[in-house]
Structures are given as structure tokens and as C-alpha cells.
Coordinates of C-alpha atoms and ligand atoms in Angstrom, one line a residue:
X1 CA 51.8 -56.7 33.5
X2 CA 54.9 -55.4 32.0
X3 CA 56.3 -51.9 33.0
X4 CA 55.3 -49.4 30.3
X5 CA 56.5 -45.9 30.4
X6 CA 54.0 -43.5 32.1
X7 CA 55.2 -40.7 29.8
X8 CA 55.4 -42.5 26.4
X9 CA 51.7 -42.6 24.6
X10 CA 51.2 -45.1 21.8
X11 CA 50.3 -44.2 18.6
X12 CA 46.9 -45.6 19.0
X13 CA 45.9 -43.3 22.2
X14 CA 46.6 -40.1 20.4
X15 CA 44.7 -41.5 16.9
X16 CA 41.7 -42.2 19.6
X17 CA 42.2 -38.6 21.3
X18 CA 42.8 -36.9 18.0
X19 CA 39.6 -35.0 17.2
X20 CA 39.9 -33.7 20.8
X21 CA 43.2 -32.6 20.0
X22 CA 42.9 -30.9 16.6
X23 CA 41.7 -33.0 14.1
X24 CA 40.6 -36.7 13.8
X25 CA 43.4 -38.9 12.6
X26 CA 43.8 -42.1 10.1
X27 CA 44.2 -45.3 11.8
X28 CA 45.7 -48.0 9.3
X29 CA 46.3 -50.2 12.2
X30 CA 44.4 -52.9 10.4
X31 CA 46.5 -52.4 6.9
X32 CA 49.6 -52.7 9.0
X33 CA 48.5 -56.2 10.8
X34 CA 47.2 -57.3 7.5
X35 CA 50.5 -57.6 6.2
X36 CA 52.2 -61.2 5.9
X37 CA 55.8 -60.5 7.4
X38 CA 57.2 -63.8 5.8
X39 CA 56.1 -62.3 2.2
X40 CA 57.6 -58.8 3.0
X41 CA 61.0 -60.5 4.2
X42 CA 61.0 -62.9 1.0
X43 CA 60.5 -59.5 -0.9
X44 CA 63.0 -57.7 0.7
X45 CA 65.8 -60.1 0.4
X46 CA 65.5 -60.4 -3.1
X47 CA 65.4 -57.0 -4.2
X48 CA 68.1 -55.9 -1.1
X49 CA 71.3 -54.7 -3.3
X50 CA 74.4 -52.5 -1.9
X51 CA 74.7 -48.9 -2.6
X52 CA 77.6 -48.3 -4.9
X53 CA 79.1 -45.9 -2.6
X54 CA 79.2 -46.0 1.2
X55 CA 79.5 -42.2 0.8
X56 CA 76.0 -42.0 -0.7
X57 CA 74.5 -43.7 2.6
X58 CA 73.7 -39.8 3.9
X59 CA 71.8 -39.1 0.8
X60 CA 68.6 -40.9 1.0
X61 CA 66.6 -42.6 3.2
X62 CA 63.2 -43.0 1.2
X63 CA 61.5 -43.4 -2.3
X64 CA 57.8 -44.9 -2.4
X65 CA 57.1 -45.7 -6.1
X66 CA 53.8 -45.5 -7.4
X67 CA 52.9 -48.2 -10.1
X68 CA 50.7 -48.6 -12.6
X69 CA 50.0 -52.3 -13.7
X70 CA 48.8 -52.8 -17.5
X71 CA 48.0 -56.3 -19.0
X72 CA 48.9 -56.0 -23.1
X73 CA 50.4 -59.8 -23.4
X74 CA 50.8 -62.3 -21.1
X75 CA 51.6 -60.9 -17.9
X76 CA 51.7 -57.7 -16.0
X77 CA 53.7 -55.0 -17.0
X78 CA 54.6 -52.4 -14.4
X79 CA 54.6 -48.4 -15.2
X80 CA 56.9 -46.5 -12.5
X81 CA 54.9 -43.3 -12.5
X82 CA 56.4 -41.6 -9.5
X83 CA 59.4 -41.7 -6.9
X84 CA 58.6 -39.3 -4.4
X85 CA 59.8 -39.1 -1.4
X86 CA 59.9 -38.4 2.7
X87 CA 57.0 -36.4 2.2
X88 CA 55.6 -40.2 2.0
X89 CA 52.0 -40.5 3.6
X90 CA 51.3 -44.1 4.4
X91 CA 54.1 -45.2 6.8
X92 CA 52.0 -46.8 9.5
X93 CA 50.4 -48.9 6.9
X94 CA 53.6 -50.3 6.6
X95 CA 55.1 -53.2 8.3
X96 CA 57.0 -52.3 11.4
X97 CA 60.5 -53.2 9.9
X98 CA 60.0 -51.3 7.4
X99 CA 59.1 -48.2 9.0
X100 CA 62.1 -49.1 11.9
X101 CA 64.7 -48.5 9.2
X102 CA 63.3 -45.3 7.7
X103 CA 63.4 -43.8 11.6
X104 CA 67.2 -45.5 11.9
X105 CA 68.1 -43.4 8.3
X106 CA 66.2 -40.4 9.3
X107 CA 68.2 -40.5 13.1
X108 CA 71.2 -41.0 11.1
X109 CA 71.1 -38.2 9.1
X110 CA 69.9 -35.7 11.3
X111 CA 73.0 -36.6 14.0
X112 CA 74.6 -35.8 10.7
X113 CA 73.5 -32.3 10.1
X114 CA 73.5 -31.5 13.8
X115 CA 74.7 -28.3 14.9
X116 CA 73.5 -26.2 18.0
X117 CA 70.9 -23.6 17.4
X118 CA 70.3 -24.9 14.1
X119 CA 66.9 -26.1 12.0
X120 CA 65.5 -29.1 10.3
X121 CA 62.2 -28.5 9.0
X122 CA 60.1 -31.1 8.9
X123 CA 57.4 -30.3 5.5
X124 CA 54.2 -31.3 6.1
X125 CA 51.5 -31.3 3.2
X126 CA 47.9 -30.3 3.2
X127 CA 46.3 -26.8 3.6
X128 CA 47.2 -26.2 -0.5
X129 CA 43.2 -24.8 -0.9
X130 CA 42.9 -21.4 1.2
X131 CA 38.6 -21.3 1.1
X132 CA 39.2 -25.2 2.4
X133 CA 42.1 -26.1 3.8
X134 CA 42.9 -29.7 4.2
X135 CA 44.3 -31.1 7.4
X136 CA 47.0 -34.2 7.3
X137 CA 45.0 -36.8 8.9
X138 CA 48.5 -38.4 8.9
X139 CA 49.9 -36.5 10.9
X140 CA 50.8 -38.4 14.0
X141 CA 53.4 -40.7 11.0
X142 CA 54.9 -37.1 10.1
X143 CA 55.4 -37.0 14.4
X144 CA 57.1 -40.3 14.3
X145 CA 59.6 -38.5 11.8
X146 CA 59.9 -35.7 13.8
X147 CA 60.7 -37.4 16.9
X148 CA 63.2 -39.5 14.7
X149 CA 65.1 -36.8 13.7
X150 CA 65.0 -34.9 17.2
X151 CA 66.7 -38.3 18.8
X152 CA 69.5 -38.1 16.2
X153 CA 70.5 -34.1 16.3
X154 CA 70.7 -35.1 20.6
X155 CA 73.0 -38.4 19.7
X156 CA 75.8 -35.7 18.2
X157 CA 74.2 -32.5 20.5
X158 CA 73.5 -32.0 24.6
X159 CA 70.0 -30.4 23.6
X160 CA 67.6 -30.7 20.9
X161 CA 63.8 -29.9 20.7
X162 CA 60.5 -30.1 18.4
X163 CA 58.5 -27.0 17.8
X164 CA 55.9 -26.1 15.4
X165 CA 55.9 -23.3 12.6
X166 CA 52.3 -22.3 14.1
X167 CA 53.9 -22.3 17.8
X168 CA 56.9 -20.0 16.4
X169 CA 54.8 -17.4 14.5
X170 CA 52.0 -17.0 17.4
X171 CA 54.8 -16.7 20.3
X172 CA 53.8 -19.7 22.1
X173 CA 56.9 -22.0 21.5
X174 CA 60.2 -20.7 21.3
X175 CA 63.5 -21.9 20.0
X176 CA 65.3 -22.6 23.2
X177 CA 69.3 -21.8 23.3
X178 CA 71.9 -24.0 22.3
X179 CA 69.4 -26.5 21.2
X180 CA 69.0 -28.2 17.5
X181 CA 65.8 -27.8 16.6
X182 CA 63.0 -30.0 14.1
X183 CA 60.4 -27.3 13.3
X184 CA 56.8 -29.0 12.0
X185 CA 54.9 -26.6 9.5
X186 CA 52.2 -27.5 6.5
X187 CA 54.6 -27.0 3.0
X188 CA 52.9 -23.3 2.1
X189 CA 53.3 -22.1 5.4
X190 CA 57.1 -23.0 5.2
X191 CA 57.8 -22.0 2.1
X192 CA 56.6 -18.2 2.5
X193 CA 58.0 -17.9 6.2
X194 CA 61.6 -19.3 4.9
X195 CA 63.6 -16.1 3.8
X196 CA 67.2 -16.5 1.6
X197 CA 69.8 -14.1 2.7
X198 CA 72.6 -12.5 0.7
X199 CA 74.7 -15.7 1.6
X200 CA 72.6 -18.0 0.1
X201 CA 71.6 -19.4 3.3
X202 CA 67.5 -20.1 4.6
X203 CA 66.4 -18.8 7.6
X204 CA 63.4 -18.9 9.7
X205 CA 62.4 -17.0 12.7
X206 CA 66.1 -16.1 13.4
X207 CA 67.8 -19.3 12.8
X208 CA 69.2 -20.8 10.2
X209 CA 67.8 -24.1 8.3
X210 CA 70.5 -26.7 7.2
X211 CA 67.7 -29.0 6.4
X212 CA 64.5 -30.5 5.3
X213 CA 62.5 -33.3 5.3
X214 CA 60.3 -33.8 2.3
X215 CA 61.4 -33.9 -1.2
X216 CA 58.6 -32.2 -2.4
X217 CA 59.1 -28.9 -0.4
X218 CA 62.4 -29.1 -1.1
X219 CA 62.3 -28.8 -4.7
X220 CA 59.4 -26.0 -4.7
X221 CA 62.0 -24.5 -2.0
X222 CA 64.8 -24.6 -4.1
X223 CA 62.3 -23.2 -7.5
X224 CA 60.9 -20.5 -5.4
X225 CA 64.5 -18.6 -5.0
X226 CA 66.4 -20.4 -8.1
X227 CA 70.2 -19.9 -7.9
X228 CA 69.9 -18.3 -4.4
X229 CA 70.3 -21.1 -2.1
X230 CA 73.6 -22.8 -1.2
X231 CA 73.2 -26.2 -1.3
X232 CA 76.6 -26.5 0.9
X233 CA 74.5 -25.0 3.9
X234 CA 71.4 -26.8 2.9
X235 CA 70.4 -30.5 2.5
X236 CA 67.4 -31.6 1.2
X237 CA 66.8 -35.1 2.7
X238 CA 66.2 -37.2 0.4
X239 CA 68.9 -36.5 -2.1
X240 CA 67.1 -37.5 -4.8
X241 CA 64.9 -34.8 -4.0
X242 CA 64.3 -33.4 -7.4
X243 CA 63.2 -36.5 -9.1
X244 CA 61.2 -36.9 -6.0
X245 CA 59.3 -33.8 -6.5
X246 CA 59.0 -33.6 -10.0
X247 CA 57.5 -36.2 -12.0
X248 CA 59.0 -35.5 -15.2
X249 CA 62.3 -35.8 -14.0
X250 CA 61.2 -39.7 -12.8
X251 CA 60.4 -40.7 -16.0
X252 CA 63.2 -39.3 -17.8
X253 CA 65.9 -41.3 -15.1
X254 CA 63.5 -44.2 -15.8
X255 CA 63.9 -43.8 -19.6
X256 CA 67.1 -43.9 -19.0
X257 CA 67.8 -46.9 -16.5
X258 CA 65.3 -48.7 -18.6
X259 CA 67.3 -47.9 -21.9
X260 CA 70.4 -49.3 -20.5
X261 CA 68.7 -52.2 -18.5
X262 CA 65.6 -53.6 -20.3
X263 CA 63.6 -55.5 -18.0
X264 CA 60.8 -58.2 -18.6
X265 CA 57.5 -56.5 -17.0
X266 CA 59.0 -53.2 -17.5
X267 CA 58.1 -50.9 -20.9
X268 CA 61.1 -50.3 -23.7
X269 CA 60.6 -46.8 -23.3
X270 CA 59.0 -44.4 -21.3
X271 CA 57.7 -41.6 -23.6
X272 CA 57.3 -38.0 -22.0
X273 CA 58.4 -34.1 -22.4
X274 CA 58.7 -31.1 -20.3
X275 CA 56.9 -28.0 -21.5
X276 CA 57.7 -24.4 -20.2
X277 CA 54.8 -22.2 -20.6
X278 CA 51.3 -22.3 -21.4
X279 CA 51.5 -22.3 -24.9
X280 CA 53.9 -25.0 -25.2
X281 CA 51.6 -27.1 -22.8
X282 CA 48.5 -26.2 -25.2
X283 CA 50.3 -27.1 -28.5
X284 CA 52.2 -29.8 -27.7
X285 CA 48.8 -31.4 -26.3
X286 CA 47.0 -30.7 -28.9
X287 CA 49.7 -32.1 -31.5
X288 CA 49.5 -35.1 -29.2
X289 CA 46.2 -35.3 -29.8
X290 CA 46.6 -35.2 -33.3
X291 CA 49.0 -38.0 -33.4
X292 CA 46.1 -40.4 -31.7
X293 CA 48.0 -40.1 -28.7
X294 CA 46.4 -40.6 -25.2
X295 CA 48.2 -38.0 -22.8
X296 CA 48.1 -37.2 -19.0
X297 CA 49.7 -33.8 -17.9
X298 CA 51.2 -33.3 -14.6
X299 CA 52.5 -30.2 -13.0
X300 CA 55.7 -30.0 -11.3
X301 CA 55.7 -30.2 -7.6
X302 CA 52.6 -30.8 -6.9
X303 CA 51.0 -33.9 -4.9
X304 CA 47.5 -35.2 -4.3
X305 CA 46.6 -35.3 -8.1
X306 CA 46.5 -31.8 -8.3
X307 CA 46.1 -30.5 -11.8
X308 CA 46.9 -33.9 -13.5
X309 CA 44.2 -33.7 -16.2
X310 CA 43.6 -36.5 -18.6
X311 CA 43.4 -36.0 -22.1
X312 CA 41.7 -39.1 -23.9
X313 CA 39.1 -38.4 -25.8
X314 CA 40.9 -37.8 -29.7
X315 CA 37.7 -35.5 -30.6
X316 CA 37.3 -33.0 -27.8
X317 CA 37.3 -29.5 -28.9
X318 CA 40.6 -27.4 -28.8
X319 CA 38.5 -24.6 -26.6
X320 CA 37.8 -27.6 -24.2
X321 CA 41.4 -28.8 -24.0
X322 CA 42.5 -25.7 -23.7
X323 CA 39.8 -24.7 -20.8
X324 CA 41.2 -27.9 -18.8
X325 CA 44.9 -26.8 -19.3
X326 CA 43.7 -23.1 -17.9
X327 CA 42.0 -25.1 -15.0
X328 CA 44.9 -26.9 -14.0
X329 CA 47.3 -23.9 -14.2
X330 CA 45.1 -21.8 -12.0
X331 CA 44.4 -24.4 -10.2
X332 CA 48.1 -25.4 -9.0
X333 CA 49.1 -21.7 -9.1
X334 CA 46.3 -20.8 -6.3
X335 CA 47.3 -24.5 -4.3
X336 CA 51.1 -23.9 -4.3
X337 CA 51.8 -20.1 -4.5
X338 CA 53.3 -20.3 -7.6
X339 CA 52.8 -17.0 -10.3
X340 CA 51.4 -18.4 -13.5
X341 CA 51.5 -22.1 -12.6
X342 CA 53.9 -24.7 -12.1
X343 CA 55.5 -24.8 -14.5
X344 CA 57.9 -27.1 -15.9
X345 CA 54.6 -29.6 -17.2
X346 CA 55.3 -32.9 -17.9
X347 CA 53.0 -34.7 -20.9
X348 CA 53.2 -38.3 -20.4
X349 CA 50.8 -40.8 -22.0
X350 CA 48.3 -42.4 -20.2
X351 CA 48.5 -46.0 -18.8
X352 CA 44.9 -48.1 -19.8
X353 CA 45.6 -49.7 -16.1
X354 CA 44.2 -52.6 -14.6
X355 CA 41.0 -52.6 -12.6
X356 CA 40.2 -55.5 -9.8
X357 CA 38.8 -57.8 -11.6
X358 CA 37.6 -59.9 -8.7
X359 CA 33.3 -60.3 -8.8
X360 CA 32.2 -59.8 -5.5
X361 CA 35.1 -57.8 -3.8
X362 CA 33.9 -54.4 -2.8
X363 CA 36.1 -52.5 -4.7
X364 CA 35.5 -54.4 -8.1
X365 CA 35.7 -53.0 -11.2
X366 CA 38.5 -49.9 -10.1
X367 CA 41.6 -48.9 -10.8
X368 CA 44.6 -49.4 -8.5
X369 CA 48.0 -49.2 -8.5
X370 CA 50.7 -50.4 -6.3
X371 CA 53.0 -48.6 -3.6
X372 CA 56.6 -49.9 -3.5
X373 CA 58.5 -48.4 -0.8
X374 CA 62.4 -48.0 -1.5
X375 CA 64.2 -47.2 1.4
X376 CA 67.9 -47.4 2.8
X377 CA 69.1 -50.0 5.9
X378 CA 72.8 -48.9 6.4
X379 CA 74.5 -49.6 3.1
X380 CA 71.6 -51.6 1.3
X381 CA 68.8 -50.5 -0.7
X382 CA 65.4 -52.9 0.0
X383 CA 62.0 -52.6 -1.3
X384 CA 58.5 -52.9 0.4
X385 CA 55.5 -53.5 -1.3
X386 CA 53.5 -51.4 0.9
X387 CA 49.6 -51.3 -0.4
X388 CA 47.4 -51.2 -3.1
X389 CA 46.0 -47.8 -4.1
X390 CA 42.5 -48.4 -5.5
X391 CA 40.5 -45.0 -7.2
X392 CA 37.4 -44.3 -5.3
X393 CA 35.1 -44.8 -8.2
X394 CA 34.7 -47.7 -10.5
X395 CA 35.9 -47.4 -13.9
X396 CA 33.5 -46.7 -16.4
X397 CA 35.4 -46.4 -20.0
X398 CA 32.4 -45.2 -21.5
X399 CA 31.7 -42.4 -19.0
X400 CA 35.2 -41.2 -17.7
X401 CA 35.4 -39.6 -14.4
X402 CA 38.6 -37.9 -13.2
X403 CA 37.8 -40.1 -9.5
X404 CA 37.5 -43.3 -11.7
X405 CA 41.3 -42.7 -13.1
X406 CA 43.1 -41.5 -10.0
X407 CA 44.7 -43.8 -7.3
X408 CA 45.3 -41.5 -4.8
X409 CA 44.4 -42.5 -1.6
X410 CA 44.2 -38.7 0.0
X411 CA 42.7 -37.4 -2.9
X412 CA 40.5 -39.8 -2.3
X413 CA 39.6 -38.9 2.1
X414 CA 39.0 -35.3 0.5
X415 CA 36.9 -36.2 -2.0
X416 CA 34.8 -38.4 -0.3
X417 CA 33.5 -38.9 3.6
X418 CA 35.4 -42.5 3.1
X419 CA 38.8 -43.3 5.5
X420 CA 41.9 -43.9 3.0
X421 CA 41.7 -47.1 4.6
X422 CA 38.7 -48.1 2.6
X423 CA 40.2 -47.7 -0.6
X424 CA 43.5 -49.8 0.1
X425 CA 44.8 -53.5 0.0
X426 CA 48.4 -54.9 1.9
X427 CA 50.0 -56.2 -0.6
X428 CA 52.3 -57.9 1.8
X429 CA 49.2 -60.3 1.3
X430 CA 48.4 -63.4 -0.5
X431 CA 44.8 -62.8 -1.0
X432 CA 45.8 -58.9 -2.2
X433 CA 47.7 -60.9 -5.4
X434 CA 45.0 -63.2 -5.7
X435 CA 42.7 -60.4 -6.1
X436 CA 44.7 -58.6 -8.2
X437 CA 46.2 -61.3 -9.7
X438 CA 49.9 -61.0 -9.4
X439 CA 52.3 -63.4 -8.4
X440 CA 54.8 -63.5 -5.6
X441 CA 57.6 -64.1 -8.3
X442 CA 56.3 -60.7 -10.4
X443 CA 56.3 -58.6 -7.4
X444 CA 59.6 -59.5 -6.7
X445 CA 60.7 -58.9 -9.9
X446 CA 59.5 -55.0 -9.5
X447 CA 61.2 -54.9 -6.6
X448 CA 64.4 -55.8 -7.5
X449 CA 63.9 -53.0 -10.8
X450 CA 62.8 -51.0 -8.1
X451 CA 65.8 -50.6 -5.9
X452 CA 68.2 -50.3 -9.1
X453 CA 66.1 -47.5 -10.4
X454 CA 66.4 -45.8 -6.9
X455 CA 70.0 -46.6 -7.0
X456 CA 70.2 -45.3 -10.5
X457 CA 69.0 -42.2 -9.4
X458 CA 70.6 -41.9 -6.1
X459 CA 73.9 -41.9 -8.9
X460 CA 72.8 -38.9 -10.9
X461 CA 72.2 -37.0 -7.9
X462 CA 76.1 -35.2 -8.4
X463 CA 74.5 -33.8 -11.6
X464 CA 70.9 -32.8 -10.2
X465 CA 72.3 -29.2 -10.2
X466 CA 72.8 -29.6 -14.2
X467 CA 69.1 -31.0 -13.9
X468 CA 67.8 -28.4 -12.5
X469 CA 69.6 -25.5 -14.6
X470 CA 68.4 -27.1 -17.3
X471 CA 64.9 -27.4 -16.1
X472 CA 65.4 -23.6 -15.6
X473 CA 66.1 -23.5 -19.9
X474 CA 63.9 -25.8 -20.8
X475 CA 66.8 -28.5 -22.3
X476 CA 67.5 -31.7 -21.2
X477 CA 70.9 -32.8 -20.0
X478 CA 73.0 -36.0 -21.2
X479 CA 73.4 -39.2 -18.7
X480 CA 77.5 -38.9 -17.3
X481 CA 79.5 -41.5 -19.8
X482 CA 80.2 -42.5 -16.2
X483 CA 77.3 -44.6 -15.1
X484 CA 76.5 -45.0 -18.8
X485 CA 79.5 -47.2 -19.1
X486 CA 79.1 -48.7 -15.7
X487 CA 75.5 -49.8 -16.7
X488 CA 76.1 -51.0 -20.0
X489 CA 79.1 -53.0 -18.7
X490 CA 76.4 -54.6 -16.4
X491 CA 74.4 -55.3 -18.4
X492 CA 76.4 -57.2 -20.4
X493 CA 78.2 -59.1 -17.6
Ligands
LIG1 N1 50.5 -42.1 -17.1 C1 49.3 -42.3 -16.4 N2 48.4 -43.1 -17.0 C2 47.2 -43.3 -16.3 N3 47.0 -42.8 -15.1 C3 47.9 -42.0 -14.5 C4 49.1 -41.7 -15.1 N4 49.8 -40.9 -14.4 C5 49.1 -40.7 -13.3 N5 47.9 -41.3 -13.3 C6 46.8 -41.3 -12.3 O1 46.9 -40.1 -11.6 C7 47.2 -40.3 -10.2 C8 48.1 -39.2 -9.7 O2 49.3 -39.2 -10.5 P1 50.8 -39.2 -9.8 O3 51.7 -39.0 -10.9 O4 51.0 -40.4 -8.9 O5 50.7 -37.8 -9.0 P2 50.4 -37.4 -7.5 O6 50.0 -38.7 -6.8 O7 51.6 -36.8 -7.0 O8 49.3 -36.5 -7.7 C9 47.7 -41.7 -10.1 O9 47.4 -42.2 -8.9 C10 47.0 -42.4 -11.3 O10 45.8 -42.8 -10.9
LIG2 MG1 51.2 -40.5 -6.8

């Protein structure tokens, strides 16, 4: 029998111990051995492309992209709906490679920002409902991070440790001296024990934070004390952490790349706004709705389909529309702490999306969409198709139900007693495509799009500070003539 370590425990033991421990965990084991390594290697090979800049290697380590797939001609066309981030959920229904070279980037960066006595936080999401708070059943992937980063801040320091938020507040874990220190908290907890001090830097329990993991708590960090955080004695890991975070922001780089780039399988345009206030949100939905237009509006910073209402229905009353918008404000301004809402909105218009159109399959008749995972090894940029993300109801056009038109897959394990495994396929699978009907050469065709739209927005990251000031005013900000020329140039090559 070969030696294992007696102090190492595998993933699997503590997913089997969990509800002893805490809570009961998420096994995907079985997504993760369904996928077809030769198809996830073909995949990553073609869509593998350099960074521009060997200096841009420290800026990103992950982006999985949620897809919409629509069928209006021939084939598939693909809807990039969201970048996000390392917040990711899902990594151990990921093949192993995969998930080895997000660790490698996250070890990498961490022995980057090591310093002694210093803090990465690692943001964890859940707990967003006070009268129920959720619980990560993921939690053991966000440990894998965690223990990621720890190994990097000891390649470049003597000492480094993991704590929890919970452990530092009740007294019974403490920061130990000299040593660099990964601190795990859920994303509200974080966000009201961080304080900003007259130098613009972030501190918590005594020590300063030079970092975080998890795009999405970065940018409702960086909202919550606009203009007081100096980003030269923070870094939010990913990067791209902005367009990670907010949705809006997504589509407008994607409008962007795809202006410059057109792409077969990809739309012209990718219509959207950002509204500021309540009443923008109301008018400009109902003058949507006036122009026959089908719209979906999402708040900004928020995860888990909270508050993304659908507006479909060209004759609902104006007190109804107006009655979901107040839901959705109140609704995201109780989850995420935020005074009248999180605002900016963004109005995009909804995707008819595919359902499984397989008779017979369990899950027939619902509406998916697919997980690409962008992520960095060394100087490249490769995609994963990682899963599936089926809605937990079946779609029923003539008797719309929010759970019929969202994918999520942990809005899903709240909604229902069901594991998130139930409502997901590999796609690093042949009988996944068959079943949804893809090909091997149209997947690899969104992954190539999908790399040089992460790569596109790993470029505009110098001018995310723009981005966000004008997110502040409610304007949007020109492309740099930069990258425009440098795209049109390759485009034309
Ligand atoms: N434009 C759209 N058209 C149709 N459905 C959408 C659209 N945008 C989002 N959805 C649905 O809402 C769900 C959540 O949206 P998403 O933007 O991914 O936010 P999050 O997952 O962060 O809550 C998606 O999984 C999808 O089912
Ligand atoms: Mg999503």
C-alpha cells in the first residue's frame, strides 16, 4: 500500500465528516470523474493564447463565464452573461488540471503580496439573508484556496497561517507574530469588520489587508468606502475584479470586444444600460417595455440570482413592474448591506435560451446554460468548459416561474432539498453535447472567444479606476485608442 501522509485528510473524508463538523458539504466527485480529460485537453489547446503582457501574469488568475445558448438560425449562438470571478463555486467539479493551475496562480500571487504580519482575506459567500442564513456547502473548494494561498505567502515568508474571521472576533484564534496570514470570513461579515483608515489602507483586527480573494467582495469593498481605499496597498485578486463583480460592466467590455471582433456564434451587439436610482430603473423599464422589449434587471454585486427579476410579459401593469423593482431593491439592500439598494442596475434583455430537448433525460424540458472557466497557466490564458447549469424547474412559456428561468446551481440547493449536483452535466462529455446538442467544434469555438474576451478585459484593467468613477456619475467611459487600434489591426490581419 503506498505511504499516505497521516496528517493530510482528503477531500473526501472531510465532505463525509462535514455535518459533524459544521455543516454537510457538496460532493461533485462524480461531476469531476465524469469529465472526458481528452475533450478538456483538445479544448484547452485550442483556445490556449498568450497574455499580451508578461507583467499582467499577477493580475488574474480566474474568470468562469456563464453562457446562455440561443438557437435563432442554424446553430447555436452563445450569450456571455457573466465573468465573475475567484469567488467561483464549482471548482471540484472541475477536472483536476484545471483546478491545479488555479492553486499554482493563486500560490503565485500570494508569495507575491507576502509581507510579515500582513492579511489576505479569503471572501466567502453565503449568509446574505439574516432570518436564514445560508451556509457554503462549498466550502471545503474555498479551503483548497485558502491553503493555496497560505503555501505561497511561506514560499517568500519563514511563517504563514490560516485563521477564520469567526475565530478572530470570538478570541479563539489569533494572528500569531511575524506570520502572513489568509483570514476566511462569509463576504458580509468581512465587509462590516474591515475598517479604512486616514491612509487609505484596510484593516482588520489590528492588521492590515493587502489583499483579497473574490472579485465580488472586492468590488462591494471598494463601493462601500468609494475613493478611500488605496489600491497601491490593496490588490484585489482577480484584477479584473470589477467586471467580475458587476454584471453591467461584462457586457459593456463584451460589446466592446465583440464590436471590434465579430464572431460567428457570438451576437453583433450586446444591448444593455446602467441605471442610478430607482426612478431611472422604473422608467427606463417601463420605456423598455414600451418599445416591445423583453428586459432582465440585475443588481450590481450581487450573486446567487439575487434580485435579477424578469420582465416579459409586454402587458403587466406599471404598479406591478414597479412592485417587483421595489422587491428586488429591498431585497438586495437587506442581503448585502447596502442603503437604498445596489445600485448601479443593469437592464439587459433577456435571452429566449435553450432547454434540453432530449425526451427521456431527467432534466428535460429546462433551461441550462454553460460554465466556461477562464483561467491563467503561467503566461497563457486556457478555457475549461466546466458544466452545464440546468434551472431546477422545467420551462413552461405559458406559466413563467422565476425557478424555470434561472440556472443557478446554488440558487438552486436553497431553493430546493435537491444537491447542486442534481441539476448539472460535465460538459467535458460527449453525451452532455449530444444532449444538448452542441458540437465539439462549437464549444471550441466559445472557448477560444472566451479567452480573448478575458484577455480583452484583463487589458482595460489600467483604466478600471476611470470605470469605476464613472460608475460613481453614472457615464460611461470611451475604450483607450490603444487596444482599439491593436484590435482593429487584428482583426484585419
Ligand atoms: N439576459 C438574460 N436572459 C435570460 N436569462 C438570464 C439573463 N441573464 C441572466 N439570466 C438568468 O438569471 C440567472 C442569474 O443571472 P446571472 O447574471 O448569471 O447572475 P448571478 O448568477 O450572479 O445571480 C442566470 O443563471 C440565467 O438563468
Ligand atoms: Mg451567474
Amino acid at each position: 500500500m503506498p505511504f499516505s501522509d497521516p496528517h493530510q485528510l482528503s477531500l473526501e473524508t472531510v465532505i463525509a465528516a462535514s455535518p459533524m463538523l459544521g455543516h454537510r458539504l457538496e460532493d461533485r466527485t462524480r461531476i469531476r470523474d465524469a469529465q472526458d480529460t481528452k475533450l478538456q485537453k483538445l479544448w484547452r489547446d485550442a483556445s490556449t493564447i498568450p497574455l499580451r503582457n508578461a507583467s499582467q501574469q499577477m493580475d488574474f488568475v480566474v474568470a468562469p463565464l456563464d453562457v446562455l445558448v440561443s438557437r435563432e438560425g442554424a446553430g447555436p449562438v452563445f450569450h456571455i452573461i457573466e465573468l465573475n470571478g475567484t469567488g467561483i463555486g464549482g471548482v471540484s467539479n472541475m477536472p483536476s488540471e484545471a483546478i491545479a493551475a488555479v492553486t499554482e496562480s493563486l500560490r503565485e500571487v500570494a508569495a507575491n503580496l507576502a509581507e510579515p504580519e500582513k492579511v489576505l482575506l479569503l471572501a466567502v459567500s453565503g449568509k446574505e439573508c439574516e432570518k436564514n442564513p445560508r451556509l457554503n456547502k462549498l466550502m471545503h473548494e474555498k479551503l483548497i484556496f485558502a491553503q493555496a494561498l497560505a503555501e505561497g505567502l511561506r514560499e517568500s515568508l519563514d511563517d504563514s497561517q490560516i485563521v477564520t474571521l469567526d475565530g478572530l472576533g470570538s478570541g479563539n484564534q489569533h494572528y500569531r507574530p511575524g506570520a502572513a496570514t489568509v483570514v476566511v470570513g462569509y463576504i458580509k461579515e468581512l465587509l462590516e469588520a474591515c475598517k479604512v483608515d486616514s491612509d487609505h489602507k484596510i484593516w482588520l483586527h489590528g492588521r492590515q489587508v493587502v489583499g483579497a480573494v473574490n472579485d465580488r467582495f472586492c468590488l462591494n469593498l471598494l463601493s462601500k468606502h468609494l475613493g478611500k481605499i488605496d489600491l497601491a496597498e490593496f490588490t484585489p485578486i482577480n484584477g479584473t475584479f470589477l467586471a467580475g463583480g458587476d454584471k453591467g460592466l461584462a457586457y459593456s467590455l463584451l460589446d466592446e470586444y465583440l464590436t471590434c471582433q465579430p464572431q460567428t456564434c457570438f451576437p453583433e451587439r450586446v444591448r444593455h444600460t446602467h441605471v442610478h436610482s430607482r426612478e431611472e430603473l422604473i422608467n427606463t423599464v417601463l420605456q423598455w417595455q414600451r418599445l416591445g422589449r423583453r428586459t432582465v434587471i440585475k443588481p450590481h454585486g450581487t450573486g446567487i440570482g439575487h434580485g435579477i427579476e424578469f420582465f416579459l410579459n409586454p402587458h403587466e401593469s406599471t404598479a406591478d413592474v414597479v412592485a417587483r423593482i421595489d422587491h428586488s431593491i429591498e431585497l438586495t439592500e437587506a442581503y448585502y448591506g447596502v442603503t437604498g439598494g445596489t445600485f448601479p442596475y443593469t437592464l439587459c434583455e433577456f435571452v429566449d435560451s435553450d432547454v434540453i430537448s432530449s425526451p427521456g433525460h431527467r432534466l428535460d424540458g429546462h433551461k441550462y446554460e454553460l460554465r466556461i472557466v477562464v483561467y491563467r497557466e503561467g503566461l497563457s490564458l486556457r478555457a475549461c468548459p466546466s458544466i452545464a447549469k440546468v434551472a431546477s424547474q422545467r420551462y413552461a412559456p405559458q406559466n413563467l416561474q422565476r425557478d424555470g428561468l434561472i440556472n443557478n446551481i446554488t440558487h438552486t440547493s436553497v431553493t430546493t432539498t435537491a444537491d447542486g449536483a442534481d441539476f448539472m452535466l460535465p460538459l467535458c462529455n460527449r453525451k452532455t453535447l449530444q444532449t444538448l446538442d452542441l458540437g465539439i467544434d462549437q464549444i471550441a469555438q466559445l472557448c477560444c472567444v472566451a479567452t480573448q474576451y478575458v484577455r480583452f478585459a484583463i487589458e482595460c484593467i489600467g483604466q478600471m479606476d476611470q470605470r469605476l468613477e464613472a460608475m460613481r456619475h453614472g457615464s460611461n467611459i470611451e475604450m483607450p485608442q490603444s487596444v482599439l487600434r491593436r484590435m482593429t489591426v487584428a482583426q484585419t490581419a
